[in-house]
Amino acid sequence: MTASPAPKHVHYELDSQLYAISDALPIGTLITDRQGNGRHGNAAYISIIGTAAASLQGSHWVDALHPDDRTRAKREWQQAFDSGTPCHIEARILRPDSSIAWLSINAAHLPGDQGHILTVEDITVRKHDDGMLHAAEEALYHEKERAQVTLNSIGDAVISTDIECRVTYLNRVAEEMTGWTQESALGLPISDVFRIIEHKSRQSASDPARRAIDENRIVGLAMGTILVGRDHSELAIEDSAAPIRDRNGQVTGAVIIFHHVSKSFAISSRMAHLAQHDSLTDLPNRVLLDERLERAIGLARRHRQHVALLFIDLDAFKAINDRLGHAAGDTLLQSVARRLKGCVRDTDTVCRLGGDEFVILLTELHDINDARRVTEAIFEALLPPHPIGEEAVHITVSLGISLYPDNGTTPEELIHCADTAMYRIKREGRNNYRFYNGDMLLDH
């Protein structure tokens, strides 16, 4: 049996109620028939679409959209209802003033298959904000890419950290010099990736990133800093670190910029060596002797030990020099230097003060006999002839010894006493040694 159609007055009452509900809603609402043709749009809908919407009564609702969006919107509308899925469409409309607005449209079946109800919301502002955000993200992405290309193109290594001094970035040069890839280094403490030591002491150097953050200023490393790579290789570097600040001026991390300075480091090291060593024998000179003697006295004072200073002068060197020539004299001095070095420990120092004068610093001695044994070894080592060209040159030396703390507590006092003892030997006939005592007078 076929159900009798509802009377016309019933449809009219239902439509009136539906339209009244639609008009009461603050959101744009459009009632359509089953084919999607407009039957009733509330005031909010007309406000969104424009006054021309009234002329679309009886037309398909997509006719109110921008011409370029109508086909897509109608297809999405039909697909949603055919598949029974929610219908949501975003599309544009062209307003009478030729401006474009974006709409968010949701559609649903009305009960009893009477048609459809569409809710319409103007999302132009949101779309604009999304577009601005997308544009900003794109600009930021391209800016980041440009920065990355720039950082990877420069010759210096760059490492950045967060406020906790954990690695946030390495450029390619930094990867090559440290041996760490960015992926493996991210999040690690900077001290794990950027491991630096002092050249002379081999002790860990202070962390420049932490200093830059704590002091909120650009800091640099001292000359002679060594970078220890992941594979334990070593590179001489120069670097500086600076704090990274946000737009409010708050420190959020640090950036370290450094480069390999093997050539300049080698040059500076060579210059430092030349400043502290005799050019003929390559022995330490008076400058380095004073520095090491000062340090030795300090250590001996703390550990209650002795220091000995041996002042050595070659006997009749001027006569040898005059007879054989200056070149032969230089060769003799080099031979003496080598033999003296062979008589002492690595912790001791053999110096040439100039001319035919040498000084030996003996450290960490327990008593006077330690100095005596070294002195006797020196006389024994210098006794055999020195080959100088076709000559075999025999030499003797006069040697004076001073002791810390017996004869003095400063470098000047010890050098003065050893020199005095040496000249006493000169006066007494040479080719011997003597320890300083208070009865000696400086009478040379």
XYZ file of C-alpha atoms in Angstrom:
444
model
C 0.000 0.000 0.000
C 1.277 3.353 -0.942
C 1.307 5.972 1.788
C -0.856 8.918 1.094
C 1.092 12.166 0.594
C 0.862 14.651 3.410
C -1.617 17.417 2.859
C -0.234 20.679 1.472
C -1.056 22.555 4.624
C 1.150 20.109 6.589
C 4.142 20.810 4.273
C 3.481 24.470 4.607
C 3.479 24.268 8.401
C 6.738 22.248 8.402
C 8.407 24.698 6.039
C 7.250 27.637 8.105
C 8.633 26.092 11.269
C 11.934 25.238 9.544
C 12.254 28.726 8.087
C 11.489 30.272 11.461
C 14.213 28.164 13.086
C 16.626 29.104 10.283
C 15.864 32.814 10.705
C 16.530 32.560 14.429
C 20.003 31.130 13.944
C 22.962 33.586 14.107
C 24.911 31.576 11.554
C 24.190 31.767 7.825
C 21.685 29.066 6.913
C 20.239 27.983 3.548
C 17.379 25.535 3.066
C 17.380 23.698 -0.292
C 15.242 21.102 -1.941
C 16.494 17.576 -2.672
C 18.301 18.763 -5.830
C 20.114 21.528 -3.968
C 18.046 24.418 -5.292
C 17.668 27.265 -2.832
C 14.336 27.601 -1.004
C 15.104 29.900 1.922
C 18.193 31.768 3.146
C 18.175 33.508 6.497
C 19.379 37.048 7.097
C 22.873 35.937 8.139
C 23.216 33.936 4.891
C 22.115 36.900 2.762
C 24.547 39.135 4.661
C 27.410 36.750 3.862
C 26.482 36.047 0.237
C 25.297 39.546 -0.562
C 21.974 41.059 -1.612
C 22.233 39.288 -4.975
C 21.499 36.065 -3.113
C 17.788 36.886 -3.259
C 17.901 36.574 -7.032
C 19.299 33.039 -6.667
C 16.054 31.744 -5.183
C 15.268 28.489 -6.993
C 18.806 28.146 -8.396
C 21.347 25.595 -7.219
C 23.166 26.858 -4.185
C 26.593 26.539 -5.870
C 25.538 29.294 -8.300
C 26.299 31.757 -5.482
C 29.940 30.661 -5.457
C 32.878 31.973 -7.417
C 32.677 30.598 -10.977
C 36.031 28.851 -10.568
C 34.795 26.904 -7.509
C 31.303 25.858 -8.597
C 32.154 22.620 -10.396
C 34.415 21.403 -7.564
C 31.900 22.302 -4.876
C 29.026 20.558 -6.681
C 31.177 17.437 -7.139
C 32.190 17.338 -3.480
C 28.549 17.911 -2.448
C 27.322 15.006 -4.547
C 30.147 12.666 -3.468
C 29.442 13.330 0.206
C 25.749 12.481 -0.052
C 26.344 9.489 -2.303
C 28.829 8.036 0.201
C 26.929 9.063 3.296
C 29.866 11.047 4.663
C 29.676 14.517 6.226
C 29.666 17.270 3.656
C 32.172 20.035 4.297
C 33.293 22.406 1.583
C 35.487 25.491 1.539
C 34.913 27.746 -1.436
C 35.040 31.340 -2.546
C 32.365 33.846 -3.483
C 32.710 36.936 -5.627
C 31.021 39.856 -3.922
C 29.372 42.735 -5.798
C 32.372 44.974 -5.098
C 34.579 42.328 -6.840
C 36.205 41.350 -3.544
C 36.607 37.668 -2.778
C 35.438 36.009 0.424
C 35.982 32.485 1.659
C 33.137 30.370 2.987
C 33.039 27.265 5.143
C 29.950 25.255 4.130
C 28.486 22.270 5.977
C 25.439 20.437 4.592
C 23.087 17.779 5.909
C 19.868 15.993 4.868
C 16.605 17.280 6.283
C 14.361 14.670 7.967
C 11.893 12.989 5.668
C 14.060 13.606 2.616
C 12.645 17.106 2.381
C 15.924 18.556 1.114
C 19.090 19.853 2.715
C 20.182 22.442 5.210
C 23.457 24.267 4.732
C 25.292 26.311 7.313
C 27.588 28.976 5.864
C 30.374 30.818 7.714
C 32.606 33.591 6.434
C 36.194 32.420 7.026
C 37.931 35.113 4.992
C 39.846 36.445 8.009
C 40.952 32.965 9.038
C 42.012 32.178 5.489
C 43.912 35.437 5.378
C 45.604 34.612 8.678
C 46.377 31.092 7.459
C 47.803 32.569 4.277
C 49.880 35.026 6.269
C 51.061 32.207 8.522
C 51.881 30.022 5.551
C 53.720 32.890 3.893
C 55.620 33.527 7.113
C 56.468 29.847 7.407
C 57.633 29.796 3.804
C 59.711 32.929 4.352
C 61.162 31.467 7.534
C 61.924 28.215 5.746
C 63.673 30.001 2.901
C 65.489 32.270 5.351
C 66.636 29.225 7.297
C 67.754 27.572 4.073
C 69.684 30.689 3.089
C 71.285 30.824 6.533
C 72.164 27.135 6.299
C 73.707 27.589 2.859
C 75.630 30.618 4.126
C 76.921 28.838 7.237
C 77.937 25.817 5.165
C 79.714 28.042 2.656
C 81.978 29.959 5.028
C 85.432 28.677 5.882
C 84.980 28.837 9.668
C 83.402 26.164 11.815
C 80.182 27.138 13.613
C 78.561 25.406 16.586
C 75.536 26.757 18.442
C 74.153 25.707 21.819
C 71.104 26.287 23.960
C 71.194 27.929 27.384
C 72.251 24.606 28.932
C 75.245 24.448 26.550
C 73.797 21.518 24.616
C 74.526 21.419 20.901
C 71.781 22.718 18.614
C 73.676 23.123 15.335
C 76.966 22.329 13.547
C 77.873 23.511 10.077
C 79.823 21.287 7.694
C 83.230 22.691 8.636
C 82.483 22.043 12.307
C 81.454 18.484 11.422
C 84.741 17.942 9.594
C 86.923 19.445 12.311
C 85.230 17.784 15.295
C 84.421 14.482 13.619
C 80.793 14.741 14.800
C 77.814 14.867 12.452
C 75.024 17.232 13.324
C 72.618 14.324 13.818
C 74.886 12.570 16.319
C 75.862 15.783 18.134
C 72.424 17.355 18.635
C 71.500 17.545 22.300
C 74.949 16.543 23.574
C 76.879 18.750 26.007
C 79.195 21.076 24.093
C 82.158 19.687 26.050
C 81.569 16.275 24.428
C 81.632 17.644 20.893
C 83.941 20.667 21.218
C 86.685 19.190 23.389
C 89.564 21.634 23.809
C 92.835 21.482 25.736
C 95.740 23.821 26.381
C 98.778 23.128 24.200
C 101.442 23.299 26.908
C 99.710 21.920 30.001
C 97.486 19.429 28.123
C 94.774 20.371 30.615
C 91.156 20.967 29.607
C 90.526 24.530 28.485
C 87.554 26.507 29.786
C 84.287 26.166 27.863
C 83.862 29.349 25.764
C 80.123 28.799 25.290
C 79.507 28.677 29.045
C 81.685 31.746 29.559
C 79.836 33.665 26.828
C 76.471 32.796 28.405
C 77.513 33.468 32.002
C 79.326 36.722 31.190
C 76.873 37.782 28.451
C 79.694 38.941 26.181
C 81.982 37.807 23.373
C 84.898 35.752 24.698
C 87.964 34.276 23.019
C 90.406 31.446 23.600
C 94.058 31.877 24.411
C 96.729 31.167 21.807
C 97.731 27.528 21.825
C 94.300 25.944 22.187
C 93.970 22.444 20.752
C 90.735 20.857 19.503
C 90.612 17.113 20.168
C 88.454 15.429 17.534
C 86.149 12.477 17.961
C 88.922 10.262 16.556
C 91.414 11.799 19.045
C 93.127 13.807 16.298
C 94.344 17.247 17.334
C 94.054 20.619 15.599
C 95.370 23.986 16.699
C 92.452 26.444 16.625
C 91.543 30.031 17.263
C 87.997 30.802 18.278
C 85.507 33.145 19.846
C 82.098 32.590 21.382
C 79.191 34.991 21.653
C 75.868 34.830 23.493
C 72.686 34.314 21.440
C 69.895 36.661 22.519
C 66.192 36.633 21.713
C 64.279 39.738 20.619
C 63.811 40.692 24.275
C 67.536 40.618 24.885
C 67.455 37.432 26.956
C 70.392 35.068 26.476
C 69.130 31.788 25.009
C 72.384 30.084 24.081
C 75.779 30.649 22.511
C 77.521 30.362 19.153
C 81.159 29.310 18.783
C 83.108 30.223 15.634
C 86.570 28.722 15.160
C 89.115 27.816 12.512
C 92.282 25.808 12.059
C 95.441 27.844 12.632
C 98.160 25.285 12.065
C 100.326 27.677 10.040
C 99.943 30.700 12.278
C 100.211 28.460 15.325
C 103.414 26.910 14.005
C 104.832 30.351 13.284
C 103.881 31.717 16.695
C 105.236 28.593 18.394
C 108.481 28.937 16.475
C 108.764 32.597 17.408
C 108.096 31.763 21.054
C 110.742 29.039 20.886
C 113.287 31.406 19.358
C 112.581 33.990 22.045
C 113.390 31.456 24.770
C 116.197 29.439 23.170
C 119.755 29.969 22.030
C 119.943 30.019 18.239
C 123.286 28.176 18.072
C 122.696 25.238 20.448
C 118.863 25.354 20.695
C 119.263 25.241 24.482
C 117.008 27.377 26.685
C 118.342 30.899 27.196
C 118.373 33.202 30.228
C 114.694 34.110 29.738
C 113.540 30.500 30.000
C 116.067 29.743 32.764
C 114.614 32.478 34.968
C 111.085 31.165 34.376
C 111.992 27.552 35.159
C 114.180 28.460 38.116
C 111.331 30.466 39.644
C 108.991 27.512 39.201
C 111.549 25.037 40.584
C 112.074 27.123 43.713
C 108.313 27.255 44.310
C 107.981 23.473 43.988
C 111.016 22.838 46.194
C 109.584 25.142 48.853
C 106.277 23.259 48.904
C 107.829 19.780 48.868
C 110.823 20.591 51.098
C 113.335 19.617 48.430
C 116.562 21.095 47.054
C 117.406 22.857 43.800
C 120.933 23.064 42.436
C 122.301 25.556 39.935
C 125.522 24.644 38.106
C 127.406 27.541 36.457
C 129.837 26.225 33.811
C 132.537 28.106 31.942
C 134.810 26.564 29.305
C 138.484 27.043 30.151
C 140.623 28.796 27.493
C 137.770 28.868 24.981
C 138.979 32.143 23.489
C 142.319 30.574 22.563
C 140.556 27.655 20.862
C 138.285 30.043 19.018
C 141.191 32.205 17.874
C 143.259 29.215 16.728
C 140.551 27.265 14.874
C 138.152 30.060 13.896
C 134.647 31.036 14.922
C 132.957 28.251 12.943
C 135.020 25.661 14.791
C 134.243 27.436 18.059
C 130.501 27.198 17.293
C 130.847 23.496 16.536
C 132.613 22.983 19.856
C 129.852 24.788 21.746
C 127.259 22.575 20.050
C 129.221 19.464 21.018
C 129.432 20.619 24.649
C 125.675 21.333 24.660
C 124.861 17.816 23.454
C 127.078 16.189 26.087
C 125.676 18.327 28.887
C 122.119 17.376 27.916
C 123.122 13.720 28.077
C 124.095 14.105 31.735
C 120.742 15.297 33.093
C 117.122 14.137 33.370
C 114.244 15.389 31.247
C 113.039 17.370 34.248
C 116.343 19.278 34.451
C 117.313 22.226 32.251
C 120.576 22.925 30.392
C 120.907 26.576 29.322
C 123.416 28.610 27.389
C 123.763 32.111 28.776
C 126.003 33.264 25.942
C 129.612 32.947 24.860
C 131.115 29.878 26.527
C 128.909 29.990 29.646
C 126.347 27.293 30.398
C 123.998 26.829 33.349
C 122.307 23.612 34.462
C 119.226 23.628 36.687
C 118.726 20.447 38.722
C 115.305 20.082 40.366
C 113.740 17.824 42.992
C 117.033 16.974 44.747
C 117.012 15.256 48.103
C 120.539 16.277 49.218
C 123.840 17.729 48.067
C 125.084 14.369 46.823
C 122.540 14.387 43.956
C 124.188 17.537 42.612
C 127.644 16.120 43.161
C 126.863 12.981 41.134
C 125.601 15.026 38.169
C 128.646 17.301 38.355
C 131.057 14.374 38.243
C 129.113 12.887 35.300
C 129.557 16.205 33.485
C 133.343 16.190 33.904
C 133.457 12.599 32.713
C 131.272 13.374 29.668
C 133.351 16.409 28.632
C 136.711 14.691 29.070
C 136.897 12.791 25.725
C 138.096 14.920 22.779
C 135.585 16.789 20.645
C 135.939 16.174 16.881
C 136.057 19.589 15.184
C 136.717 19.045 11.496
C 140.053 17.227 11.351
C 140.953 18.370 14.871
C 140.358 16.526 18.158
C 139.868 19.276 20.738
C 140.300 18.650 24.462
C 138.604 21.016 26.885
C 138.309 21.561 30.609
C 135.667 23.514 32.502
C 135.321 25.489 35.708
C 132.057 24.759 37.493
C 130.402 26.500 40.442
C 127.366 25.182 42.311
C 124.744 26.911 44.439
C 121.908 25.227 46.346
C 118.398 26.199 47.319
C 117.654 26.955 50.094
C 121.197 26.841 51.548
C 122.678 29.607 49.372
C 119.624 31.652 48.416
C 115.854 31.671 47.963
C 115.545 33.698 44.746
C 116.792 33.077 41.181
C 119.097 36.105 41.407
C 120.719 34.881 44.610
C 121.309 31.363 43.274
C 122.791 32.601 39.976
C 125.042 35.046 41.852
C 126.321 32.341 44.217
C 126.949 29.770 41.457
C 128.798 32.397 39.406
C 130.903 33.314 42.440
C 131.820 29.671 43.071
C 132.775 29.227 39.402
C 135.112 32.213 39.478
C 136.739 30.915 42.627
C 137.667 27.777 40.615
C 139.047 30.012 37.840
C 141.323 31.724 40.344
C 142.413 28.423 41.860
C 143.566 26.841 38.571
C 140.431 25.777 36.653
C 139.282 22.267 35.605
C 137.368 21.621 38.819
C 134.129 22.339 40.627
C 133.167 23.856 43.944
C 130.018 24.386 45.990
C 129.380 27.928 47.093
C 129.959 28.879 50.722
C 129.594 32.145 52.547
C 133.335 32.790 52.718
C 133.659 33.287 48.959
C 133.907 36.790 47.626
C 132.945 38.063 44.216
C 136.426 39.209 43.216
C 136.499 38.578 39.474
